[in-house]
CSV table of N, CA and C in Angstrom, one decimal:
chain,number,residue,atom,x,y,z
D,19,GLU,N,13.2,-16.2,13.4
D,19,GLU,CA,13.1,-17.4,14.2
D,19,GLU,C,14.3,-17.6,15.1
D,20,THR,N,15.5,-17.3,14.5
D,20,THR,CA,16.7,-17.5,15.3
D,20,THR,C,16.8,-16.6,16.5
D,21,LEU,N,16.1,-15.5,16.5
D,21,LEU,CA,16.1,-14.5,17.6
D,21,LEU,C,15.3,-14.9,18.8
D,22,VAL,N,14.4,-15.9,18.6
D,22,VAL,CA,13.5,-16.3,19.7
D,22,VAL,C,14.0,-17.5,20.3
D,23,ASN,N,14.3,-17.5,21.6
D,23,ASN,CA,14.8,-18.7,22.3
D,23,ASN,C,13.6,-19.5,22.7
D,24,VAL,N,13.1,-20.4,21.9
D,24,VAL,CA,12.0,-21.3,22.2
D,24,VAL,C,12.4,-22.4,23.2
D,25,MET,N,13.7,-22.5,23.5
D,25,MET,CA,14.1,-23.5,24.4
D,25,MET,C,14.3,-22.9,25.8
D,26,ASP,N,14.0,-21.6,26.0
D,26,ASP,CA,14.2,-21.0,27.3
D,26,ASP,C,13.3,-21.7,28.3
D,27,PRO,N,13.9,-22.1,29.4
D,27,PRO,CA,13.1,-22.8,30.5
D,27,PRO,C,12.0,-21.9,31.0
D,28,ALA,N,12.1,-20.6,30.9
D,28,ALA,CA,11.1,-19.7,31.5
D,28,ALA,C,9.9,-19.5,30.5
D,29,LEU,N,10.0,-20.1,29.3
D,29,LEU,CA,9.0,-19.9,28.3
D,29,LEU,C,7.8,-20.8,28.6
D,30,ASP,N,6.7,-20.3,29.0
D,30,ASP,CA,5.5,-21.1,29.3
D,30,ASP,C,4.7,-21.3,28.0
D,31,ARG,N,3.7,-22.1,28.1
D,31,ARG,CA,2.8,-22.4,27.0
D,31,ARG,C,2.1,-21.2,26.4
D,32,ALA,N,1.7,-20.3,27.3
D,32,ALA,CA,1.0,-19.1,26.8
D,32,ALA,C,1.9,-18.2,26.0
D,33,ARG,N,3.1,-18.0,26.5
D,33,ARG,CA,4.0,-17.2,25.7
D,33,ARG,C,4.4,-17.9,24.4
D,34,TYR,N,4.6,-19.2,24.5
D,34,TYR,CA,4.9,-20.0,23.3
D,34,TYR,C,3.8,-19.9,22.2
D,35,ALA,N,2.5,-20.0,22.7
D,35,ALA,CA,1.4,-19.8,21.8
D,35,ALA,C,1.4,-18.4,21.1
D,36,GLY,N,1.7,-17.4,21.9
D,36,GLY,CA,1.8,-16.0,21.4
D,36,GLY,C,2.9,-15.9,20.3
D,37,ILE,N,4.0,-16.6,20.5
D,37,ILE,CA,5.1,-16.6,19.5
D,37,ILE,C,4.6,-17.3,18.3
D,38,LEU,N,4.0,-18.4,18.4
D,38,LEU,CA,3.5,-19.1,17.2
D,38,LEU,C,2.5,-18.3,16.5
D,39,ALA,N,1.6,-17.6,17.2
D,39,ALA,CA,0.6,-16.8,16.5
D,39,ALA,C,1.2,-15.7,15.7
D,40,ARG,N,2.3,-15.1,16.3
D,40,ARG,CA,3.0,-14.0,15.5
D,40,ARG,C,3.7,-14.6,14.3
D,41,PHE,N,4.3,-15.7,14.5
D,41,PHE,CA,5.0,-16.4,13.3
D,41,PHE,C,3.9,-16.6,12.2
D,42,ARG,N,2.8,-17.2,12.6
D,42,ARG,CA,1.7,-17.5,11.7
D,42,ARG,C,1.2,-16.2,11.0
D,43,ALA,N,1.1,-15.1,11.7
D,43,ALA,CA,0.7,-13.8,11.1
D,43,ALA,C,1.7,-13.3,10.1
D,44,ALA,N,2.9,-13.7,10.2
D,44,ALA,CA,3.9,-13.3,9.2
D,44,ALA,C,4.0,-14.3,8.0
D,45,TYR,N,4.1,-15.6,8.4
D,45,TYR,CA,4.3,-16.6,7.3
D,45,TYR,C,3.0,-16.8,6.4
D,46,ALA,N,1.8,-16.8,7.0
D,46,ALA,CA,0.6,-17.1,6.2
D,46,ALA,C,0.5,-16.1,5.0
D,47,PRO,N,0.5,-14.8,5.2
D,47,PRO,CA,0.4,-13.9,4.0
D,47,PRO,C,1.5,-14.0,3.0
D,48,LEU,N,2.7,-14.2,3.6
D,48,LEU,CA,3.9,-14.3,2.7
D,48,LEU,C,3.8,-15.6,1.8
D,49,GLU,N,3.5,-16.7,2.5
D,49,GLU,CA,3.3,-18.0,1.7
D,49,GLU,C,2.2,-17.9,0.7
D,50,ARG,N,1.1,-17.2,1.0
D,50,ARG,CA,0.0,-17.1,0.1
D,50,ARG,C,0.5,-16.3,-1.1
D,51,GLU,N,1.2,-15.2,-0.9
D,51,GLU,CA,1.7,-14.3,-2.0
D,51,GLU,C,2.7,-15.0,-2.8
D,52,ILE,N,3.6,-15.8,-2.2
D,52,ILE,CA,4.6,-16.5,-3.0
D,52,ILE,C,3.8,-17.6,-3.9
D,53,ALA,N,2.9,-18.3,-3.4
D,53,ALA,CA,2.1,-19.2,-4.1
D,53,ALA,C,1.4,-18.6,-5.3
D,54,ARG,N,0.8,-17.3,-5.0
D,54,ARG,CA,0.1,-16.6,-6.1
D,54,ARG,C,1.1,-16.1,-7.2
D,55,ALA,N,2.2,-15.6,-6.8
D,55,ALA,CA,3.2,-15.0,-7.7
D,55,ALA,C,4.0,-16.0,-8.5
D,56,ALA,N,4.2,-17.2,-7.9
D,56,ALA,CA,5.1,-18.2,-8.5
D,56,ALA,C,4.5,-19.6,-8.3
D,57,PRO,N,3.3,-19.8,-8.9
D,57,PRO,CA,2.7,-21.1,-8.7
D,57,PRO,C,3.6,-22.3,-9.2
D,58,GLY,N,3.7,-23.3,-8.4
D,58,GLY,CA,4.5,-24.5,-8.7
D,58,GLY,C,6.0,-24.3,-8.5
D,59,GLU,N,6.4,-23.2,-8.0
D,59,GLU,CA,7.9,-23.0,-7.9
D,59,GLU,C,8.4,-23.3,-6.5
D,60,ALA,N,7.5,-23.6,-5.6
D,60,ALA,CA,7.9,-23.9,-4.2
D,60,ALA,C,8.8,-25.1,-4.1
D,61,ASP,N,9.8,-25.0,-3.3
D,61,ASP,CA,10.7,-26.2,-3.0
D,61,ASP,C,10.0,-27.3,-2.3
D,62,PRO,N,9.8,-28.4,-2.9
D,62,PRO,CA,9.1,-29.5,-2.3
D,62,PRO,C,9.7,-30.0,-1.0
D,63,ASP,N,11.0,-29.8,-0.8
D,63,ASP,CA,11.7,-30.2,0.4
D,63,ASP,C,11.6,-29.1,1.5
D,64,ALA,N,10.9,-28.0,1.2
D,64,ALA,CA,10.7,-27.0,2.2
D,64,ALA,C,9.2,-26.8,2.4
D,65,PRO,N,8.6,-27.6,3.2
D,65,PRO,CA,7.1,-27.5,3.3
D,65,PRO,C,6.7,-26.1,3.9
D,66,ALA,N,5.5,-25.7,3.6
D,66,ALA,CA,4.9,-24.5,4.1
D,66,ALA,C,4.9,-24.5,5.6
D,67,LYS,N,5.2,-23.4,6.2
D,67,LYS,CA,5.2,-23.4,7.7
D,67,LYS,C,3.8,-23.1,8.2
D,68,THR,N,2.9,-22.4,7.4
D,68,THR,CA,1.6,-22.0,7.9
D,68,THR,C,0.8,-23.2,8.5
D,69,PRO,N,0.7,-24.3,7.7
D,69,PRO,CA,-0.1,-25.4,8.2
D,69,PRO,C,0.4,-26.0,9.5
D,70,LEU,N,1.8,-26.0,9.6
D,70,LEU,CA,2.4,-26.5,10.8
D,70,LEU,C,2.1,-25.6,12.0
D,71,LEU,N,2.2,-24.3,11.8
D,71,LEU,CA,1.9,-23.4,12.9
D,71,LEU,C,0.5,-23.5,13.3
D,72,GLU,N,-0.4,-23.6,12.3
D,72,GLU,CA,-1.9,-23.7,12.6
D,72,GLU,C,-2.2,-25.0,13.4
D,73,ARG,N,-1.5,-26.1,13.0
D,73,ARG,CA,-1.7,-27.3,13.7
D,73,ARG,C,-1.2,-27.2,15.2
D,74,ASP,N,-0.1,-26.6,15.4
D,74,ASP,CA,0.4,-26.4,16.8
D,74,ASP,C,-0.5,-25.5,17.6
D,75,LEU,N,-1.0,-24.4,17.0
D,75,LEU,CA,-1.9,-23.5,17.7
D,75,LEU,C,-3.2,-24.2,18.0
D,76,ALA,N,-3.7,-25.0,17.1
D,76,ALA,CA,-4.9,-25.8,17.4
D,76,ALA,C,-4.7,-26.8,18.6
D,77,TRP,N,-3.5,-27.4,18.6
D,77,TRP,CA,-3.2,-28.3,19.7
D,77,TRP,C,-3.2,-27.6,21.0
D,78,LEU,N,-2.5,-26.4,21.0
D,78,LEU,CA,-2.4,-25.7,22.2
D,78,LEU,C,-3.8,-25.2,22.7
D,79,ALA,N,-4.6,-24.7,21.7
D,79,ALA,CA,-6.0,-24.3,22.1
D,79,ALA,C,-6.8,-25.4,22.7
D,80,ALA,N,-6.7,-26.6,22.1
D,80,ALA,CA,-7.4,-27.8,22.6
D,80,ALA,C,-6.9,-28.1,24.0
D,81,ALA,N,-5.6,-27.8,24.3
D,81,ALA,CA,-5.1,-28.0,25.7
D,81,ALA,C,-5.4,-26.9,26.6
D,82,GLY,N,-6.2,-25.9,26.2
D,82,GLY,CA,-6.6,-24.8,27.0
D,82,GLY,C,-5.7,-23.6,27.0
D,83,VAL,N,-4.8,-23.6,26.0
D,83,VAL,CA,-3.8,-22.4,25.9
D,83,VAL,C,-4.1,-21.8,24.6
D,84,ALA,N,-5.0,-20.8,24.5
D,84,ALA,CA,-5.4,-20.1,23.3
D,84,ALA,C,-4.5,-18.9,23.2
D,85,ALA,N,-4.0,-18.6,22.0
D,85,ALA,CA,-3.2,-17.4,21.8
D,85,ALA,C,-4.2,-16.3,21.4
D,86,GLU,N,-3.8,-15.1,21.8
D,86,GLU,CA,-4.5,-13.9,21.3
D,86,GLU,C,-4.4,-13.8,19.8
D,87,PRO,N,-5.5,-13.4,19.2
D,87,PRO,CA,-5.4,-13.3,17.7
D,87,PRO,C,-4.4,-12.2,17.3
D,88,VAL,N,-3.7,-12.5,16.2
D,88,VAL,CA,-2.7,-11.5,15.7
D,88,VAL,C,-3.1,-11.3,14.2
D,89,PRO,N,-3.3,-10.1,13.8
D,89,PRO,CA,-3.7,-9.8,12.4
D,89,PRO,C,-2.5,-10.2,11.5
D,90,ASP,N,-2.8,-10.6,10.3
D,90,ASP,CA,-1.8,-11.0,9.4
D,90,ASP,C,-1.0,-9.7,9.0
D,91,VAL,N,0.3,-9.9,8.8
D,91,VAL,CA,1.1,-8.9,8.3
D,91,VAL,C,0.8,-8.5,6.8
D,92,ARG,N,0.8,-7.3,6.5
D,92,ARG,CA,0.6,-6.9,5.1
D,92,ARG,C,1.8,-7.2,4.2
D,93,VAL,N,1.6,-7.9,3.2
D,93,VAL,CA,2.7,-8.2,2.3
D,93,VAL,C,2.5,-7.6,0.9
D,94,ALA,N,3.5,-6.9,0.5
D,94,ALA,CA,3.4,-6.2,-0.9
D,94,ALA,C,3.3,-7.3,-1.9
D,95,PRO,N,2.6,-7.1,-3.0
D,95,PRO,CA,2.5,-8.1,-4.1
D,95,PRO,C,3.9,-8.3,-4.7
D,96,LEU,N,4.2,-9.6,-4.9
D,96,LEU,CA,5.5,-10.0,-5.6
D,96,LEU,C,5.2,-10.0,-7.1
D,97,THR,N,6.0,-9.4,-7.8
D,97,THR,CA,5.8,-9.4,-9.3
D,97,THR,C,6.9,-10.0,-10.0
């Protein structure tokens, strides 16, 4: 996240939607695997990012800026 300059004035909504889609593709499988491997261990002060990313992507899509689909990253099982 720190490597992406989301405050860049040249960043338009379409590129921003693409960035969010790629973040979602990484966070969603990782958060699912963490929840599976360590149920109830999530920090309550650190909310899951996936629902927030999906909410923002839905808002952008409703505004006519749909991101290209990005397949989820494969995450190795946490044991």
